[in-house]
Amino acid sequence: MAEQQGSSTVGTHLEAMIAKLRELNAVRSERVADAFRAVPRHVFAPNNPLAEVYSPRDPVITKRDANGVAISSVSAPEIQAFMLEQASIEPGMRVLEIGSGGFNAALASELVGESGHVTSIDIDDEVTARAAAMLKSAGFDHNVDVVCADATSWLPDDGSWDRIIVTVGAWDIPPLWTERLAANGRLVVPLRLRGITRSLALIPDNGHLAATSAEVCGFVQMQGRDAHEERLFLLQGKDIGLRFDDDNTPADMTALDGVLATERAVEWTDVTTRAGESFDSLELYLAARLPHFCLLTVAPGAGEQLVGHDEHRFRLAHVAGDSFAYLVSRRRADGLFAFGASAFGSNARVAAAQMVDQIEAWNALRPGKVDPAITVWPRPDSASELPEGHVIHKHHRNVVLSWT
Ligand SMILES: C[S@@+](CC[C@H](N)C(=O)[O-])C[C@H]1O[C@@H](n2cnc3c(N)ncnc32)[C@H](O)[C@@H]1O
């Protein structure tokens, strides 16, 4: 076992991880690759096997709540890498990290160098104590402070930050974060839009924020003042449900009572994807375009009635009156996968057709124009200021997704 922790073994895991992070386009610069080389990740996850600690796409879970839900972790290297690339941290900068695990703050410490400074803030004093101790034992306490507070309502009274990196899933952007962002600063935040999370790199632009990039990611959820619960409507015991995350829940969800006892309808399109090809942009497109967009959740082993034997089911769904539809695909004879919509309810064909229309409209944007421009505006808003697009209302912000 001692041999497993030897520096050559660590070095082998580390270089394999960095090579994979480059292949995934998560590490894009030498500076970020070098930061991963300079910070010993295993020191921040001391009780885990090296293969897990250096696994490029896996977080190390460090704390769960009473229901077993992860509430704190050292995030997956892939996500840490692309968020640091999104943040574009330069030597001498002041960086605020929201959500502490120690390791990511140490990476930021490397990137800001001796003349810069990192503050890491977490709502949980067990997490801050752990992060501070590990930063100290890894030798990164000289330019990193760790503070315990709810970062949605309080930040150290310490001037502004050049970069704010939020490493916990946010549903909204509190005013405080933009008030304390330097005029030419950058806020990197995993923001939930109708249940779909994207890590946005946001820059201030004449009273609003404009996203310069959006990356697919998943995070533990924000706690504290701005915690936001999704609304889950169960359709069959606890096995099958629909989750709504914003203000687009239909007024009468009881209209769907017994909906799974109706006959399933399926509408197919000629819109195809190759095996392994990403269609992430379809998620945001459907989320914005279908008024009652939601996510289908199915317990493992349940939901046989939701798919035919040759079909795959996805979580993207929407409700239309007393019916709901969700995205499916099936392999065609030419090897491509065709998208379709499967639906239940007395108006199942209508619900399916509405989804199919949007899949076809998304396809008409391919290739090239599938990613929306994303802007974030303060509320209360003057509606006339908002650009053309689909508006998602939060408490503090309006998020506008525009396809041109
Ligand atoms: C994924 S972990 C942070 C990972 C870390 N940055 C790393 O080094 O990989 C998310 C953390 O956010 C914290 N958190 C949740 N809500 C918070 C809030 N309102 N303010 C500050 N921290 C919060 C949790 O306690 C949790 O430790």
Short mmCIF file of C-alpha atoms and ligand atoms in Angstrom, two decimals:
data_model
loop_
_atom_site.label_atom_id
_atom_site.label_comp_id
_atom_site.label_asym_id
_atom_site.label_seq_id
_atom_site.Cartn_x
_atom_site.Cartn_y
_atom_site.Cartn_z
CA MET A 1 0.00 0.00 0.00
CA ALA A 2 2.84 2.38 0.85
CA GLU A 3 4.08 1.92 -2.69
CA GLN A 4 0.68 2.98 -4.06
CA GLN A 5 1.07 6.39 -2.43
CA GLY A 6 4.61 6.75 -3.82
CA SER A 7 5.32 9.88 -5.82
CA SER A 8 5.80 7.99 -9.09
CA THR A 9 2.35 6.43 -8.69
CA VAL A 10 0.81 9.81 -7.88
CA GLY A 11 2.67 11.24 -10.87
CA THR A 12 1.31 8.51 -13.15
CA HIS A 13 -2.29 9.11 -12.02
CA LEU A 14 -1.82 12.88 -12.28
CA GLU A 15 -0.42 12.87 -15.82
CA ALA A 16 -3.08 10.40 -17.01
CA MET A 17 -5.73 12.69 -15.51
CA ILE A 18 -4.29 15.80 -17.17
CA ALA A 19 -4.07 14.01 -20.53
CA LYS A 20 -7.75 13.04 -20.23
CA LEU A 21 -8.73 16.57 -19.16
CA ARG A 22 -7.06 17.90 -22.32
CA GLU A 23 -8.86 15.31 -24.43
CA LEU A 24 -12.17 16.40 -22.83
CA ASN A 25 -11.25 20.02 -23.63
CA ALA A 26 -11.57 20.81 -19.91
CA VAL A 27 -7.88 21.81 -19.60
CA ARG A 28 -7.18 24.27 -22.44
CA SER A 29 -4.10 26.14 -21.23
CA GLU A 30 -0.65 25.33 -19.84
CA ARG A 31 -1.37 27.55 -16.82
CA VAL A 32 -4.30 25.42 -15.70
CA ALA A 33 -2.43 22.16 -16.45
CA ASP A 34 0.51 23.44 -14.37
CA ALA A 35 -1.81 24.38 -11.48
CA PHE A 36 -3.09 20.77 -11.41
CA ARG A 37 0.56 19.63 -11.33
CA ALA A 38 1.42 21.99 -8.46
CA VAL A 39 -1.42 21.01 -6.10
CA PRO A 40 -1.44 17.46 -4.66
CA ARG A 41 -5.12 16.51 -5.05
CA HIS A 42 -4.75 13.42 -2.83
CA VAL A 43 -3.88 15.66 0.17
CA PHE A 44 -7.42 17.09 -0.07
CA ALA A 45 -9.03 13.62 -0.14
CA PRO A 46 -6.73 11.65 2.15
CA ASN A 47 -8.91 8.60 2.77
CA ASN A 48 -9.70 7.75 -0.84
CA PRO A 49 -7.86 5.49 -3.29
CA LEU A 50 -5.64 7.40 -5.73
CA ALA A 51 -7.55 6.02 -8.72
CA GLU A 52 -10.74 7.66 -7.40
CA VAL A 53 -9.08 10.90 -6.36
CA TYR A 54 -7.47 11.33 -9.81
CA SER A 55 -10.48 10.11 -11.79
CA PRO A 56 -11.06 12.98 -14.26
CA ARG A 57 -14.87 13.00 -14.20
CA ASP A 58 -15.65 12.03 -10.60
CA PRO A 59 -16.02 14.20 -7.50
CA VAL A 60 -14.90 12.99 -4.07
CA ILE A 61 -17.98 13.27 -1.87
CA THR A 62 -16.99 14.61 1.56
CA LYS A 63 -20.39 15.11 3.23
CA ARG A 64 -23.97 13.84 2.83
CA ASP A 65 -27.21 14.97 4.50
CA ALA A 66 -29.47 12.71 6.61
CA ASN A 67 -31.10 11.36 3.38
CA GLY A 68 -27.76 10.45 1.84
CA VAL A 69 -27.81 13.38 -0.62
CA ALA A 70 -24.32 14.80 -1.30
CA ILE A 71 -24.00 18.32 0.14
CA SER A 72 -20.23 18.81 -0.07
CA SER A 73 -17.44 17.44 -2.23
CA VAL A 74 -14.11 18.06 -3.83
CA SER A 75 -15.55 18.65 -7.30
CA ALA A 76 -14.67 16.54 -10.34
CA PRO A 77 -11.37 17.64 -11.95
CA GLU A 78 -13.14 18.10 -15.31
CA ILE A 79 -15.51 20.71 -13.85
CA GLN A 80 -12.78 22.43 -11.83
CA ALA A 81 -10.62 22.64 -14.96
CA PHE A 82 -13.18 24.12 -17.31
CA MET A 83 -14.46 26.57 -14.67
CA LEU A 84 -10.90 27.82 -14.09
CA GLU A 85 -10.50 28.16 -17.87
CA GLN A 86 -13.82 30.05 -17.99
CA ALA A 87 -12.60 32.30 -15.16
CA SER A 88 -9.30 33.08 -16.93
CA ILE A 89 -7.47 33.95 -13.70
CA GLU A 90 -4.33 36.12 -14.01
CA PRO A 91 -1.42 36.60 -11.55
CA GLY A 92 -2.17 39.26 -8.91
CA MET A 93 -5.95 38.90 -9.05
CA ARG A 94 -8.31 38.77 -6.07
CA VAL A 95 -10.50 35.68 -6.37
CA LEU A 96 -13.58 34.71 -4.35
CA GLU A 97 -14.55 31.05 -4.34
CA ILE A 98 -18.08 30.28 -3.10
CA GLY A 99 -18.20 26.71 -1.75
CA SER A 100 -15.02 25.34 -0.17
CA GLY A 101 -13.31 22.00 -0.60
CA GLY A 102 -9.74 23.21 -0.35
CA PHE A 103 -8.41 21.80 -3.62
CA ASN A 104 -10.01 24.29 -6.00
CA ALA A 105 -8.95 27.21 -3.79
CA ALA A 106 -5.38 25.85 -3.95
CA LEU A 107 -5.58 25.74 -7.77
CA ALA A 108 -6.78 29.36 -7.74
CA SER A 109 -3.95 30.22 -5.33
CA GLU A 110 -1.44 28.86 -7.87
CA LEU A 111 -3.04 30.89 -10.66
CA VAL A 112 -3.06 34.22 -8.77
CA GLY A 113 0.50 33.68 -7.49
CA GLU A 114 2.27 35.46 -4.62
CA SER A 115 0.82 38.88 -5.47
CA GLY A 116 -2.78 37.66 -5.63
CA HIS A 117 -5.26 36.48 -3.03
CA VAL A 118 -8.05 33.91 -2.74
CA THR A 119 -10.98 33.96 -0.31
CA SER A 120 -13.01 30.77 -0.05
CA ILE A 121 -16.39 30.93 1.68
CA ASP A 122 -18.66 28.08 2.76
CA ILE A 123 -21.90 27.94 4.75
CA ASP A 124 -20.81 24.85 6.70
CA ASP A 125 -18.24 25.24 9.49
CA GLU A 126 -17.22 21.57 9.24
CA VAL A 127 -16.36 22.17 5.58
CA THR A 128 -14.41 25.38 6.26
CA ALA A 129 -12.47 23.73 9.12
CA ARG A 130 -11.60 20.79 6.85
CA ALA A 131 -10.64 23.01 3.89
CA ALA A 132 -8.50 25.33 6.04
CA ALA A 133 -6.64 22.40 7.63
CA MET A 134 -5.94 20.79 4.26
CA LEU A 135 -4.83 24.03 2.64
CA LYS A 136 -2.39 24.43 5.54
CA SER A 137 -1.03 20.89 5.29
CA ALA A 138 -0.59 21.24 1.52
CA GLY A 139 1.17 24.61 2.00
CA PHE A 140 -1.45 26.84 0.37
CA ASP A 141 -2.49 28.94 3.36
CA HIS A 142 -0.17 31.88 2.54
CA ASN A 143 -2.59 33.54 0.11
CA VAL A 144 -5.91 31.78 0.82
CA ASP A 145 -8.44 32.72 3.55
CA VAL A 146 -11.33 30.43 4.40
CA VAL A 147 -14.47 32.03 5.82
CA CYS A 148 -17.73 30.52 7.11
CA ALA A 149 -20.97 32.29 6.02
CA ASP A 150 -23.99 32.06 3.72
CA ALA A 151 -22.48 33.62 0.60
CA THR A 152 -25.89 34.49 -0.84
CA SER A 153 -26.45 37.08 1.92
CA TRP A 154 -23.03 38.05 3.26
CA LEU A 155 -19.49 38.41 1.90
CA PRO A 156 -16.38 39.59 3.77
CA ASP A 157 -16.26 43.41 3.72
CA ASP A 158 -13.17 43.38 1.68
CA GLY A 159 -13.58 45.40 -1.51
CA SER A 160 -14.31 43.85 -4.87
CA TRP A 161 -13.16 40.66 -6.56
CA ASP A 162 -11.70 40.28 -10.02
CA ARG A 163 -13.15 36.81 -10.25
CA ILE A 164 -16.00 35.16 -8.35
CA ILE A 165 -16.22 31.40 -8.91
CA VAL A 166 -19.34 29.74 -7.54
CA THR A 167 -18.73 26.03 -6.93
CA VAL A 168 -22.23 25.12 -5.77
CA GLY A 169 -25.40 24.86 -7.87
CA ALA A 170 -27.22 28.23 -7.95
CA TRP A 171 -30.80 28.88 -9.00
CA ASP A 172 -30.42 32.66 -8.88
CA ILE A 173 -27.70 35.33 -8.77
CA PRO A 174 -27.99 37.44 -5.59
CA PRO A 175 -27.38 41.20 -6.04
CA LEU A 176 -24.41 40.96 -3.63
CA TRP A 177 -22.36 38.94 -6.10
CA THR A 178 -22.54 41.59 -8.82
CA GLU A 179 -22.19 44.47 -6.33
CA ARG A 180 -18.85 43.03 -5.23
CA LEU A 181 -17.57 42.08 -8.69
CA ALA A 182 -14.91 44.42 -10.13
CA ALA A 183 -16.07 46.52 -13.11
CA ASN A 184 -14.06 44.39 -15.52
CA GLY A 185 -14.48 41.24 -13.43
CA ARG A 186 -15.93 37.87 -14.26
CA LEU A 187 -18.49 35.72 -12.44
CA VAL A 188 -18.42 31.97 -13.13
CA VAL A 189 -21.56 30.30 -11.84
CA PRO A 190 -23.36 26.99 -12.38
CA LEU A 191 -26.88 28.34 -12.93
CA ARG A 192 -30.02 26.20 -13.07
CA LEU A 193 -32.37 27.12 -15.90
CA ARG A 194 -35.60 25.14 -15.70
CA GLY A 195 -33.65 22.33 -14.02
CA ILE A 196 -30.82 22.34 -16.59
CA THR A 197 -27.45 23.48 -15.15
CA ARG A 198 -24.85 25.37 -17.17
CA SER A 199 -21.63 26.87 -15.84
CA LEU A 200 -21.83 30.43 -17.19
CA ALA A 201 -18.87 32.80 -17.48
CA LEU A 202 -20.57 36.18 -17.03
CA ILE A 203 -19.10 39.63 -17.62
CA PRO A 204 -20.71 42.97 -16.65
CA ASP A 205 -22.08 44.81 -19.68
CA ASN A 206 -24.02 48.08 -19.23
CA GLY A 207 -26.15 47.12 -16.24
CA HIS A 208 -26.55 43.46 -17.14
CA LEU A 209 -24.34 40.38 -17.40
CA ALA A 210 -23.47 38.65 -20.66
CA ALA A 211 -22.34 35.03 -20.85
CA THR A 212 -19.15 34.43 -22.78
CA SER A 213 -19.42 30.65 -22.42
CA ALA A 214 -21.76 27.98 -21.04
CA GLU A 215 -20.57 24.51 -20.05
CA VAL A 216 -22.63 21.47 -19.10
CA CYS A 217 -22.19 20.56 -15.43
CA GLY A 218 -23.85 19.24 -12.27
CA PHE A 219 -23.37 20.44 -8.69
CA VAL A 220 -24.62 19.94 -5.14
CA GLN A 221 -27.39 22.45 -4.44
CA MET A 222 -27.10 25.85 -2.80
CA GLN A 223 -28.16 26.00 0.85
CA GLY A 224 -29.05 29.07 2.91
CA ARG A 225 -31.15 32.10 2.08
CA ASP A 226 -31.28 31.52 -1.69
CA ALA A 227 -31.79 27.76 -1.60
CA HIS A 228 -34.47 26.88 -4.14
CA GLU A 229 -36.47 23.65 -4.10
CA GLU A 230 -37.76 22.13 -7.30
CA ARG A 231 -41.44 21.10 -7.26
CA LEU A 232 -41.89 17.38 -7.78
CA PHE A 233 -45.25 15.96 -8.93
CA LEU A 234 -45.54 12.21 -8.61
CA LEU A 235 -47.41 10.36 -11.36
CA GLN A 236 -47.01 6.81 -10.09
CA GLY A 237 -46.14 6.13 -6.45
CA LYS A 238 -42.67 7.45 -5.81
CA ASP A 239 -41.37 5.88 -9.04
CA ILE A 240 -42.24 8.37 -11.77
CA GLY A 241 -42.52 12.11 -11.42
CA LEU A 242 -42.18 15.47 -13.15
CA ARG A 243 -39.94 18.20 -11.72
CA PHE A 244 -40.50 21.92 -12.27
CA ASP A 245 -37.80 24.39 -11.30
CA ASP A 246 -39.04 27.86 -12.22
CA ASP A 247 -42.31 29.76 -12.46
CA ASN A 248 -43.69 27.60 -15.27
CA THR A 249 -45.64 24.95 -13.32
CA PRO A 250 -49.11 24.49 -14.87
CA ALA A 251 -51.90 25.91 -12.69
CA ASP A 252 -53.66 22.55 -12.37
CA MET A 253 -51.36 19.55 -12.08
CA THR A 254 -54.30 17.41 -10.82
CA ALA A 255 -55.34 17.25 -14.50
CA LEU A 256 -52.60 14.62 -14.83
CA ASP A 257 -54.06 12.30 -12.17
CA GLY A 258 -54.11 8.76 -13.59
CA VAL A 259 -52.35 9.89 -16.78
CA LEU A 260 -50.10 6.80 -16.94
CA ALA A 261 -53.17 4.57 -17.25
CA THR A 262 -53.87 6.04 -20.72
CA GLU A 263 -52.41 4.64 -23.93
CA ARG A 264 -48.92 5.81 -24.88
CA ALA A 265 -48.56 7.77 -28.14
CA VAL A 266 -45.26 8.25 -30.01
CA GLU A 267 -44.43 10.72 -32.77
CA TRP A 268 -41.14 10.32 -34.64
CA THR A 269 -39.04 12.93 -36.46
CA ASP A 270 -36.36 12.71 -39.16
CA VAL A 271 -34.04 14.62 -36.82
CA THR A 272 -31.07 12.38 -36.10
CA THR A 273 -27.91 12.21 -34.08
CA ARG A 274 -24.88 9.92 -34.33
CA ALA A 275 -23.95 7.61 -31.47
CA GLY A 276 -21.85 9.64 -29.01
CA GLU A 277 -22.73 13.01 -30.62
CA SER A 278 -23.67 15.67 -28.08
CA PHE A 279 -27.13 17.20 -28.27
CA ASP A 280 -26.83 19.26 -25.07
CA SER A 281 -28.08 22.33 -26.89
CA LEU A 282 -31.46 20.62 -27.37
CA GLU A 283 -31.92 20.68 -23.58
CA LEU A 284 -31.83 24.47 -23.29
CA TYR A 285 -33.83 24.86 -26.49
CA LEU A 286 -36.71 22.74 -25.25
CA ALA A 287 -36.44 24.26 -21.75
CA ALA A 288 -36.93 27.72 -23.20
CA ARG A 289 -39.43 26.97 -25.95
CA LEU A 290 -41.90 24.65 -24.23
CA PRO A 291 -43.95 26.76 -21.76
CA HIS A 292 -44.42 23.95 -19.22
CA PHE A 293 -41.02 22.30 -19.68
CA CYS A 294 -40.03 19.94 -16.86
CA LEU A 295 -37.79 16.96 -16.14
CA LEU A 296 -39.03 13.39 -16.02
CA THR A 297 -37.63 11.43 -13.08
CA VAL A 298 -37.86 7.67 -12.96
CA ALA A 299 -36.67 5.45 -10.10
CA PRO A 300 -34.10 2.83 -11.15
CA GLY A 301 -35.84 -0.24 -12.51
CA ALA A 302 -39.21 1.53 -12.90
CA GLY A 303 -40.85 3.06 -15.95
CA GLU A 304 -41.04 0.10 -18.33
CA GLN A 305 -44.26 1.48 -19.76
CA LEU A 306 -42.48 4.69 -20.77
CA VAL A 307 -40.47 3.15 -23.64
CA GLY A 308 -40.86 0.62 -26.42
CA HIS A 309 -38.28 -2.18 -26.56
CA ASP A 310 -36.05 -0.42 -29.14
CA GLU A 311 -36.26 3.09 -27.68
CA HIS A 312 -34.18 5.24 -25.32
CA ARG A 313 -35.85 7.70 -22.99
CA PHE A 314 -34.49 11.08 -21.88
CA ARG A 315 -35.46 13.35 -19.01
CA LEU A 316 -36.65 16.30 -21.12
CA ALA A 317 -40.43 16.60 -20.80
CA HIS A 318 -43.36 19.03 -20.91
CA VAL A 319 -46.95 19.21 -19.79
CA ALA A 320 -49.83 20.25 -22.05
CA GLY A 321 -53.16 20.33 -20.18
CA ASP A 322 -54.00 16.81 -19.01
CA SER A 323 -51.11 15.21 -20.96
CA PHE A 324 -47.33 15.12 -20.90
CA ALA A 325 -44.65 14.23 -23.43
CA TYR A 326 -40.95 13.35 -23.13
CA LEU A 327 -38.02 12.94 -25.49
CA VAL A 328 -37.19 9.48 -26.87
CA SER A 329 -34.88 8.15 -29.56
CA ARG A 330 -34.52 4.93 -31.53
CA ARG A 331 -31.84 3.52 -33.78
CA ARG A 332 -32.67 3.54 -37.49
CA ALA A 333 -31.51 1.01 -40.08
CA ASP A 334 -28.75 3.46 -41.17
CA GLY A 335 -27.30 3.45 -37.62
CA LEU A 336 -28.36 7.02 -36.82
CA PHE A 337 -30.61 7.75 -33.83
CA ALA A 338 -33.91 9.50 -34.62
CA PHE A 339 -35.58 11.69 -32.01
CA GLY A 340 -39.23 11.47 -31.14
CA ALA A 341 -41.70 12.36 -28.44
CA SER A 342 -43.58 9.84 -26.38
CA ALA A 343 -46.70 10.96 -24.51
CA PHE A 344 -49.53 9.98 -22.20
CA GLY A 345 -52.92 11.58 -21.58
CA SER A 346 -56.13 12.14 -23.49
CA ASN A 347 -54.30 14.74 -25.62
CA ALA A 348 -51.11 12.72 -25.88
CA ARG A 349 -50.79 13.27 -29.65
CA VAL A 350 -51.00 17.05 -29.20
CA ALA A 351 -48.39 17.04 -26.41
CA ALA A 352 -46.08 14.85 -28.53
CA ALA A 353 -46.59 17.01 -31.63
CA GLN A 354 -45.68 20.18 -29.68
CA MET A 355 -42.40 18.61 -28.62
CA VAL A 356 -41.70 17.30 -32.13
CA ASP A 357 -42.25 20.82 -33.56
CA GLN A 358 -39.58 22.18 -31.22
CA ILE A 359 -37.13 19.34 -32.00
CA GLU A 360 -37.54 20.21 -35.69
CA ALA A 361 -37.11 23.94 -35.03
CA TRP A 362 -33.90 23.18 -33.09
CA ASN A 363 -32.68 20.99 -35.94
CA ALA A 364 -33.18 23.87 -38.38
CA LEU A 365 -30.54 25.81 -36.39
CA ARG A 366 -27.98 23.01 -36.77
CA PRO A 367 -25.08 23.23 -37.31
CA GLY A 368 -23.74 26.40 -35.81
CA LYS A 369 -26.59 28.39 -34.29
CA VAL A 370 -27.82 26.00 -31.63
CA ASP A 371 -26.28 27.75 -28.61
CA PRO A 372 -28.24 30.74 -27.32
CA ALA A 373 -26.81 34.10 -26.28
CA ILE A 374 -27.46 34.23 -22.53
CA THR A 375 -27.87 37.53 -20.69
CA VAL A 376 -28.80 38.18 -17.06
CA TRP A 377 -30.78 41.28 -16.06
CA PRO A 378 -31.62 42.73 -12.65
CA ARG A 379 -35.20 42.61 -11.38
CA PRO A 380 -37.49 44.44 -11.08
CA ASP A 381 -36.89 44.94 -14.74
CA SER A 382 -38.07 47.37 -17.27
CA ALA A 383 -39.42 44.89 -19.80
CA SER A 384 -38.48 47.24 -22.65
CA GLU A 385 -34.80 46.82 -21.79
CA LEU A 386 -34.77 43.06 -22.23
CA PRO A 387 -33.45 41.76 -25.54
CA GLU A 388 -35.62 39.56 -27.72
CA GLY A 389 -35.65 35.99 -26.48
CA HIS A 390 -37.10 33.63 -23.92
CA VAL A 391 -37.17 35.04 -20.40
CA ILE A 392 -36.74 32.85 -17.32
CA HIS A 393 -37.75 34.75 -14.19
CA LYS A 394 -35.73 34.31 -11.00
CA HIS A 395 -36.23 36.26 -7.76
CA HIS A 396 -33.32 38.63 -8.34
CA ARG A 397 -32.80 38.31 -12.11
CA ASN A 398 -34.32 37.73 -15.48
CA VAL A 399 -32.30 35.34 -17.60
CA VAL A 400 -32.80 35.80 -21.35
CA LEU A 401 -31.93 33.09 -23.86
CA SER A 402 -31.77 34.38 -27.43
CA TRP A 403 -31.35 32.33 -30.60
CA THR A 404 -30.66 34.56 -33.57
C1 LIG B 1 -19.08 21.16 -4.43
S1 LIG B 1 -18.69 21.82 -2.86
C2 LIG B 1 -17.36 22.92 -3.21
C3 LIG B 1 -16.20 22.29 -3.93
C4 LIG B 1 -14.91 22.98 -3.78
N1 LIG B 1 -14.88 24.33 -4.28
C5 LIG B 1 -13.73 22.19 -4.34
O1 LIG B 1 -12.61 22.49 -3.92
O2 LIG B 1 -13.89 21.31 -5.18
C6 LIG B 1 -20.05 22.92 -2.58
C7 LIG B 1 -20.00 23.60 -1.24
O3 LIG B 1 -20.91 24.70 -1.28
C8 LIG B 1 -21.31 24.93 0.06
N2 LIG B 1 -22.50 25.81 0.06
C9 LIG B 1 -23.79 25.50 -0.15
N3 LIG B 1 -24.58 26.58 -0.03
C10 LIG B 1 -23.77 27.62 0.31
C11 LIG B 1 -23.98 29.00 0.58
N4 LIG B 1 -25.21 29.55 0.54
N5 LIG B 1 -22.90 29.78 0.89
C12 LIG B 1 -21.66 29.25 0.94
N6 LIG B 1 -21.40 27.95 0.69
C13 LIG B 1 -22.43 27.14 0.35
C14 LIG B 1 -21.56 23.54 0.62
O4 LIG B 1 -21.49 23.54 2.03
C15 LIG B 1 -20.44 22.74 -0.07
O5 LIG B 1 -19.35 22.54 0.81
#
